[in-house]
Short mmCIF file of C-alpha atoms and ligand atoms in Angstrom, two decimals:
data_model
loop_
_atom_site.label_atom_id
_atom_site.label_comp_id
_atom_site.label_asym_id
_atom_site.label_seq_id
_atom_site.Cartn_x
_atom_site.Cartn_y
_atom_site.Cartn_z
CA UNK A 1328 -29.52 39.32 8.80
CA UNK A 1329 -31.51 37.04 10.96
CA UNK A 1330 -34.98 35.77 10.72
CA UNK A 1331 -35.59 38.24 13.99
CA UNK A 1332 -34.25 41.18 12.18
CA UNK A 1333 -36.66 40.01 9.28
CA UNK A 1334 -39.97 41.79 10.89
CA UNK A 1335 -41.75 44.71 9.03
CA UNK A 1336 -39.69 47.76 8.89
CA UNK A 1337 -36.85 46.36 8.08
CA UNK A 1338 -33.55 48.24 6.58
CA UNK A 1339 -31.84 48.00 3.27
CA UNK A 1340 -28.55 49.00 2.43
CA UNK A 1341 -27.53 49.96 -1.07
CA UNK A 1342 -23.59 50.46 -0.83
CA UNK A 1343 -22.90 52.00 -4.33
CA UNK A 1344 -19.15 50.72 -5.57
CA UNK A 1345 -19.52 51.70 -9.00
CA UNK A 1346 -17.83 54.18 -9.84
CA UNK A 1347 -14.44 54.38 -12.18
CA UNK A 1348 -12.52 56.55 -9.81
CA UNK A 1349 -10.24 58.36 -12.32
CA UNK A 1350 -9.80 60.94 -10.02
CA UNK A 1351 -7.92 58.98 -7.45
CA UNK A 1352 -5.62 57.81 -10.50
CA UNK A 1353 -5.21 54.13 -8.95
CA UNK A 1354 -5.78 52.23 -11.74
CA UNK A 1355 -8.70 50.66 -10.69
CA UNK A 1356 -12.12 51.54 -9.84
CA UNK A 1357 -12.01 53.66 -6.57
CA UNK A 1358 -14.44 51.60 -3.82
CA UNK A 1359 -11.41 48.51 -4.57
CA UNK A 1360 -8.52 50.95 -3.80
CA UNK A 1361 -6.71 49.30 -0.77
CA UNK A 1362 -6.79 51.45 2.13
CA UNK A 1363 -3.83 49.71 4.66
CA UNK A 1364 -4.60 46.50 2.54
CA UNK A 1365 -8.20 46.15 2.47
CA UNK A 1366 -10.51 47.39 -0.33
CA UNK A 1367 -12.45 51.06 0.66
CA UNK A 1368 -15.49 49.05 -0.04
CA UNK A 1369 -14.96 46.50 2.81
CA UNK A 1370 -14.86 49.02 5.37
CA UNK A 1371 -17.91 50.39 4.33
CA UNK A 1372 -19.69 46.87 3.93
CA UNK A 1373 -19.07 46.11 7.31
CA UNK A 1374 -19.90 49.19 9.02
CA UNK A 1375 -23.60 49.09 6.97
CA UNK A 1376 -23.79 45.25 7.92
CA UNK A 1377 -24.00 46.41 11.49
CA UNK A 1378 -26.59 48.73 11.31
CA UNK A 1379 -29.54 47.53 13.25
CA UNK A 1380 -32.69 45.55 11.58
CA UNK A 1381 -30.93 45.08 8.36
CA UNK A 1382 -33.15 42.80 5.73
CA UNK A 1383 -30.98 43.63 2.97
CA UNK A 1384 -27.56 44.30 1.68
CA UNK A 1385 -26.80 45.10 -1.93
CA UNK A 1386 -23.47 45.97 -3.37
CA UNK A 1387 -23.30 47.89 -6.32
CA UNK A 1388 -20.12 46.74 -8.26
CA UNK A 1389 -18.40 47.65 -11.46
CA UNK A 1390 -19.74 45.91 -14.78
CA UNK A 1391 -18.09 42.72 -14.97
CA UNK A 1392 -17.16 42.53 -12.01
CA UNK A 1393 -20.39 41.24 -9.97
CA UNK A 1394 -19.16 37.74 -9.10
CA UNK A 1395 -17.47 38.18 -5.57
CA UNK A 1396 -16.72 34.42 -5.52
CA UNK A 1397 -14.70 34.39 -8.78
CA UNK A 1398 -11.09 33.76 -8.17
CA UNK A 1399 -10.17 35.00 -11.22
CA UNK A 1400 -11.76 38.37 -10.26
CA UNK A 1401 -8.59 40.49 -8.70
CA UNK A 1402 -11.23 43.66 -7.58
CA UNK A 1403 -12.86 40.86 -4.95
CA UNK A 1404 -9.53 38.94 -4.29
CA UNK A 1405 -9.26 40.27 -0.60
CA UNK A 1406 -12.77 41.22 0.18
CA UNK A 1407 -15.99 39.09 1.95
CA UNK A 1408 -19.00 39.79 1.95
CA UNK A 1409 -21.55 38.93 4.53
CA UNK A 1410 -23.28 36.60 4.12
CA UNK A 1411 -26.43 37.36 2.45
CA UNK A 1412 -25.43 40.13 0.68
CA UNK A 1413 -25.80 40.40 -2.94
CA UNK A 1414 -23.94 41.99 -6.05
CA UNK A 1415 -25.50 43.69 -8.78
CA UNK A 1416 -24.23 45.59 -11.76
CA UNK A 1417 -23.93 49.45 -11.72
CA UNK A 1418 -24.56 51.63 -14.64
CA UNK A 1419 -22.94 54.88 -16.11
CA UNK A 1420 -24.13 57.36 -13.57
CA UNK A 1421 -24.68 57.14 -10.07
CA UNK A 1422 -27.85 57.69 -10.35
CA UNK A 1423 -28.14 54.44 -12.52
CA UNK A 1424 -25.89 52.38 -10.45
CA UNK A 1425 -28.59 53.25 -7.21
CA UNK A 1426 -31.59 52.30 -9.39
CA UNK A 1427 -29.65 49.31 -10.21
CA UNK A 1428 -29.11 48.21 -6.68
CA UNK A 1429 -32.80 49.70 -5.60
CA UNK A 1430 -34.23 46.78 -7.85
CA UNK A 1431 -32.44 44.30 -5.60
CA UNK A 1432 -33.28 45.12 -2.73
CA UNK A 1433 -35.43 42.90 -0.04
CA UNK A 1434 -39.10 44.14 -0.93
CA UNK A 1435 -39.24 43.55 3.23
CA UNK A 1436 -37.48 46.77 3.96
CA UNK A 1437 -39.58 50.12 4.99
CA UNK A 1438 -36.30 52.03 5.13
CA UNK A 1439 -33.56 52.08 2.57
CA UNK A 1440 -29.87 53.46 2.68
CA UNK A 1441 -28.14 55.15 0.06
CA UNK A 1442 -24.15 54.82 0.53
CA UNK A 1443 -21.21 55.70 -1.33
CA UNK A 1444 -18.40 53.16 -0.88
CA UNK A 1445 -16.05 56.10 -1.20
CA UNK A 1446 -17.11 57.28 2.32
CA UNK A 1447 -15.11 54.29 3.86
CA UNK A 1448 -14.78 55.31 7.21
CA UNK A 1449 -18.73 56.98 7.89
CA UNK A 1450 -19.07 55.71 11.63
CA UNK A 1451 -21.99 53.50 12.48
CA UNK A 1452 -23.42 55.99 14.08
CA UNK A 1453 -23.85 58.38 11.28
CA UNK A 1454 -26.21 55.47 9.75
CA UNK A 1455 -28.59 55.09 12.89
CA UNK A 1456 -28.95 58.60 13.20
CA UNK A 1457 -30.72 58.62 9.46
CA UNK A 1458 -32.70 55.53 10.18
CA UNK A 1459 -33.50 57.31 13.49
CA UNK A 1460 -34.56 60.34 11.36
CA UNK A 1461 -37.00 58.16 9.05
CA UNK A 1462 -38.50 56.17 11.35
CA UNK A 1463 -39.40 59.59 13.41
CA UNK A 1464 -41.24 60.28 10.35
CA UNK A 1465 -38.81 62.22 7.98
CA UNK A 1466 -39.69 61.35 4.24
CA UNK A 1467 -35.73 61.27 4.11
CA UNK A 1468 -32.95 61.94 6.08
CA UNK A 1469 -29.27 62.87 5.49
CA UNK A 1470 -25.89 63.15 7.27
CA UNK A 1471 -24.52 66.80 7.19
CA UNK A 1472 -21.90 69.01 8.44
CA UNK A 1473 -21.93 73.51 8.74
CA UNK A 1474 -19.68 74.38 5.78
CA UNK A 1475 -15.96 76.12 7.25
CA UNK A 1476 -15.38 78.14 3.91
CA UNK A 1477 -17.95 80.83 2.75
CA UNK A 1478 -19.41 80.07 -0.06
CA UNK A 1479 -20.06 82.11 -3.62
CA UNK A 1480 -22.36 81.43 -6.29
CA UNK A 1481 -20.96 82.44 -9.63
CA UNK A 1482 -22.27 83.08 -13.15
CA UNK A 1483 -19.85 81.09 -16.60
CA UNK A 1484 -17.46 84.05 -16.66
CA UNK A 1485 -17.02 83.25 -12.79
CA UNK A 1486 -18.24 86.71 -11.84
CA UNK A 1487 -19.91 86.02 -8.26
CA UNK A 1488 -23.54 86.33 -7.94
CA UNK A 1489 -24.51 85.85 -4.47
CA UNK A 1490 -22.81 85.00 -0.96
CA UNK A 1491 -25.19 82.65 0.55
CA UNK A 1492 -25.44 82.76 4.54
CA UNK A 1493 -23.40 80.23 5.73
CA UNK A 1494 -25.17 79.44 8.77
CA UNK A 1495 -28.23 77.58 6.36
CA UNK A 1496 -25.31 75.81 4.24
CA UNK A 1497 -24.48 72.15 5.23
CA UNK A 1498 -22.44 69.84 2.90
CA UNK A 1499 -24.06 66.46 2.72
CA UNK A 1500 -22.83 63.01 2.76
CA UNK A 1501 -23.80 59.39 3.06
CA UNK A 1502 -25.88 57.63 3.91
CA UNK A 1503 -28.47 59.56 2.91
CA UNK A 1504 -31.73 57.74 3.95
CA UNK A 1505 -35.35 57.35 2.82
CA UNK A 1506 -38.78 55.92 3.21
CA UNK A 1507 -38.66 53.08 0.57
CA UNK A 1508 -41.67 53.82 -1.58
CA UNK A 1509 -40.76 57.46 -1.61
CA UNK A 1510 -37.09 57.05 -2.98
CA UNK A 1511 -38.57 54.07 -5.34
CA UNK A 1512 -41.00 56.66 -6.75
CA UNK A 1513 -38.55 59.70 -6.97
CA UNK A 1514 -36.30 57.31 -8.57
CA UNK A 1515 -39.38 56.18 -11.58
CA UNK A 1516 -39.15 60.05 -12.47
CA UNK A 1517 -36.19 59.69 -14.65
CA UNK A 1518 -34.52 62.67 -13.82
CA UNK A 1519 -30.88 63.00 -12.44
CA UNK A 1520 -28.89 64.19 -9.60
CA UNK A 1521 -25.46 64.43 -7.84
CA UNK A 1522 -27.35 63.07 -4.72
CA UNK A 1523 -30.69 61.22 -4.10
CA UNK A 1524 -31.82 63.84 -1.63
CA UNK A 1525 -31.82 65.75 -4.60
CA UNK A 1526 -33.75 63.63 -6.60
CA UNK A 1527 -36.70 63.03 -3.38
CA UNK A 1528 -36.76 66.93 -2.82
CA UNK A 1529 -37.87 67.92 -6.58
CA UNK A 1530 -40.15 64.99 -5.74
CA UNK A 1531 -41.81 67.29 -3.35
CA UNK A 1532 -40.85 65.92 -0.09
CA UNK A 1533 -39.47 67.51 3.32
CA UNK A 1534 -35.52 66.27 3.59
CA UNK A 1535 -34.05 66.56 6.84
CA UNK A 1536 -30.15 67.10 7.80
CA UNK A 1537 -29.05 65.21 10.51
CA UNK A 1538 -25.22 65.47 12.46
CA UNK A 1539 -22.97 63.70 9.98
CA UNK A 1540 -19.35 62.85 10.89
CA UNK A 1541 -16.00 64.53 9.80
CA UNK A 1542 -14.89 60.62 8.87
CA UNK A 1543 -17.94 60.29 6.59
CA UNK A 1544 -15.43 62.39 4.09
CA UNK A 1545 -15.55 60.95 0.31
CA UNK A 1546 -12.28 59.55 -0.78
CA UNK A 1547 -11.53 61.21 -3.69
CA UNK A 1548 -7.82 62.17 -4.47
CA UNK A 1549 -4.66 60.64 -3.39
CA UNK A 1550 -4.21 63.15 -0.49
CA UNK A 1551 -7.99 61.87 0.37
CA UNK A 1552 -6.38 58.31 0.99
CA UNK A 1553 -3.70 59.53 3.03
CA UNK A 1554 -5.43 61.30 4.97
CA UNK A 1555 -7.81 58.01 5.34
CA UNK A 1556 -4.93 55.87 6.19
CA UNK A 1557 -3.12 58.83 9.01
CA UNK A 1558 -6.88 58.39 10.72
CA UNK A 1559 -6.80 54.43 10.25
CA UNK A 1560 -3.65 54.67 12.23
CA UNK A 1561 -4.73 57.25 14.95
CA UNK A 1562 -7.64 54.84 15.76
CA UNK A 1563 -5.47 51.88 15.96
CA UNK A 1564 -3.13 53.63 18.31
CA UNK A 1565 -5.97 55.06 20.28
CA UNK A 1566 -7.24 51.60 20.84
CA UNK A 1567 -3.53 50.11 21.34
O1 C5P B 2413 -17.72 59.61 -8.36
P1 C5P B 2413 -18.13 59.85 -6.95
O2 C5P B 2413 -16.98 59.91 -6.01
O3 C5P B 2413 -19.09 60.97 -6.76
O4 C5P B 2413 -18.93 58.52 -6.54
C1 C5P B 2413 -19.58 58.38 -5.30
C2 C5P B 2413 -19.92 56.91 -5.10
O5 C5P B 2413 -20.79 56.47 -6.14
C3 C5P B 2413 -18.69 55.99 -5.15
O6 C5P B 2413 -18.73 55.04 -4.09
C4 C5P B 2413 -18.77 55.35 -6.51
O7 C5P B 2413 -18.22 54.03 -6.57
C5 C5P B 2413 -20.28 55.32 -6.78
N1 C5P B 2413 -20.62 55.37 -8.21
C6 C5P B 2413 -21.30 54.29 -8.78
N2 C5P B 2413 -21.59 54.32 -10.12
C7 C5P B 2413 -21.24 55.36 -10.89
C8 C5P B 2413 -20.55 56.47 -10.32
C9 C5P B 2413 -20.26 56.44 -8.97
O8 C5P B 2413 -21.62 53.32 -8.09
N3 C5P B 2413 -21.52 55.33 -12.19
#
């Protein structure tokens, strides 16, 4: 974050860290899970400090737990941040943890990215493409992959309804990128959403998918962390 990278159209980062995690059973909230020693959420910090023209980096951390410098703190004990950076409070939901970190952000920055900490490993590549994608004009852009599995929707007894054609299906990750006033505005309406694609869409505006990346996965479940740390160790024999 240099004065250079400082000019008009900018990019913010919101890395979103707030979540409890109870899925992944570790005891503590998922994004400071070590993954081969290191907290999921410093992998993902310093793949989205790298991402070109960056103005602004916020960090979306549990309650309590906002103070990276606190040595007291365990959940920051073998994390850094860049500097720069800063470390707000989350909320409940996702949804509030983003708005949370969408207040902190660098007014300076035309584009903002959405990312959850849980997608540790999301290549730095994944992220230019959706800046690419905004700055080409998309109201929004995010990372997505053709689905493997069909698909069924179902009614409450689980009787299916409908087989929708796979070919238009495409499971979404992070980061999921936006024009800033746009996502700042869909984000004023108050209403809720497993994703803030979601949230710009009912908003009105035209969405676009871009190639994500098969390491963008969301760690999730224990098997999810093995299966980060067997790719962890692939790349480090690959570059051996
Ligand atoms: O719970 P889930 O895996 O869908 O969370 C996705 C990302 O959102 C995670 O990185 C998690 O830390 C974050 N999150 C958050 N605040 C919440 C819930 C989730 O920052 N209240």
């Amino acid at each position: 974050m240099t004065d250079a990278d400082a000019a008009p159209g900018g990019v913010g980062v919101v890395v979103v860290a707030a979540g409890s995690g109870s899925r992944l059973g570790a005891g503590l909230p998922k994004a400071f899970v070590p993954l081969r020693g290191r907290p999921l959420l410093a992998y993902a910090v310093a793949t989205a400090a790298r991402v070109p023209h960056l103005v602004s980096l916020v960090v979306v951390a549990p309650e309590g737990h906002t103070d990276p410098l606190e040595p007291a703190d365990p959940l920051w004990a073998d994390l850094t941040l860049p500097p720069g950076a800063v470390v707000v409070a989350g909320g409940a939901e996702r949804t509030d943890s983003v708005g949370a970190g969408l207040a902190a952000l660098d007014p300076g920055c035309e584009v903002v990215l959405v990312h959850d900490a849980a997608r540790c490993l999301t290549p730095l590549a994944v992220f230019e493409r959706v800046v690419a994608a905004v700055r080409g004009g998309a109201a929004g852009a995010v990372p997505g992959l053709p689905l493997v599995d069909t698909v069924k929707t179902v009614d409450v007894e689980g009787r299916i309804t409908g087989t929708p054609d796979r070919a238009l299906l495409r499971a979404v990750q992070t980061p999921q990128g936006f024009e800033r006033e746009v996502l700042l505005a869909a984000y004023r309406s108050g209403l809720q959403a497993t994703d803030d694609a979601a949230l710009v869409e009912r908003c009105g505006h035209a969405v676009v998918v871009v190639d994500g990346d098969p390491l963008a996965f969301k760690v999730t479940t224990p098997d999810d962390l093995d299966r980060a740390e067997r790719l962890l160790d692939r790349a480090a024999t690959l570059r051996a």
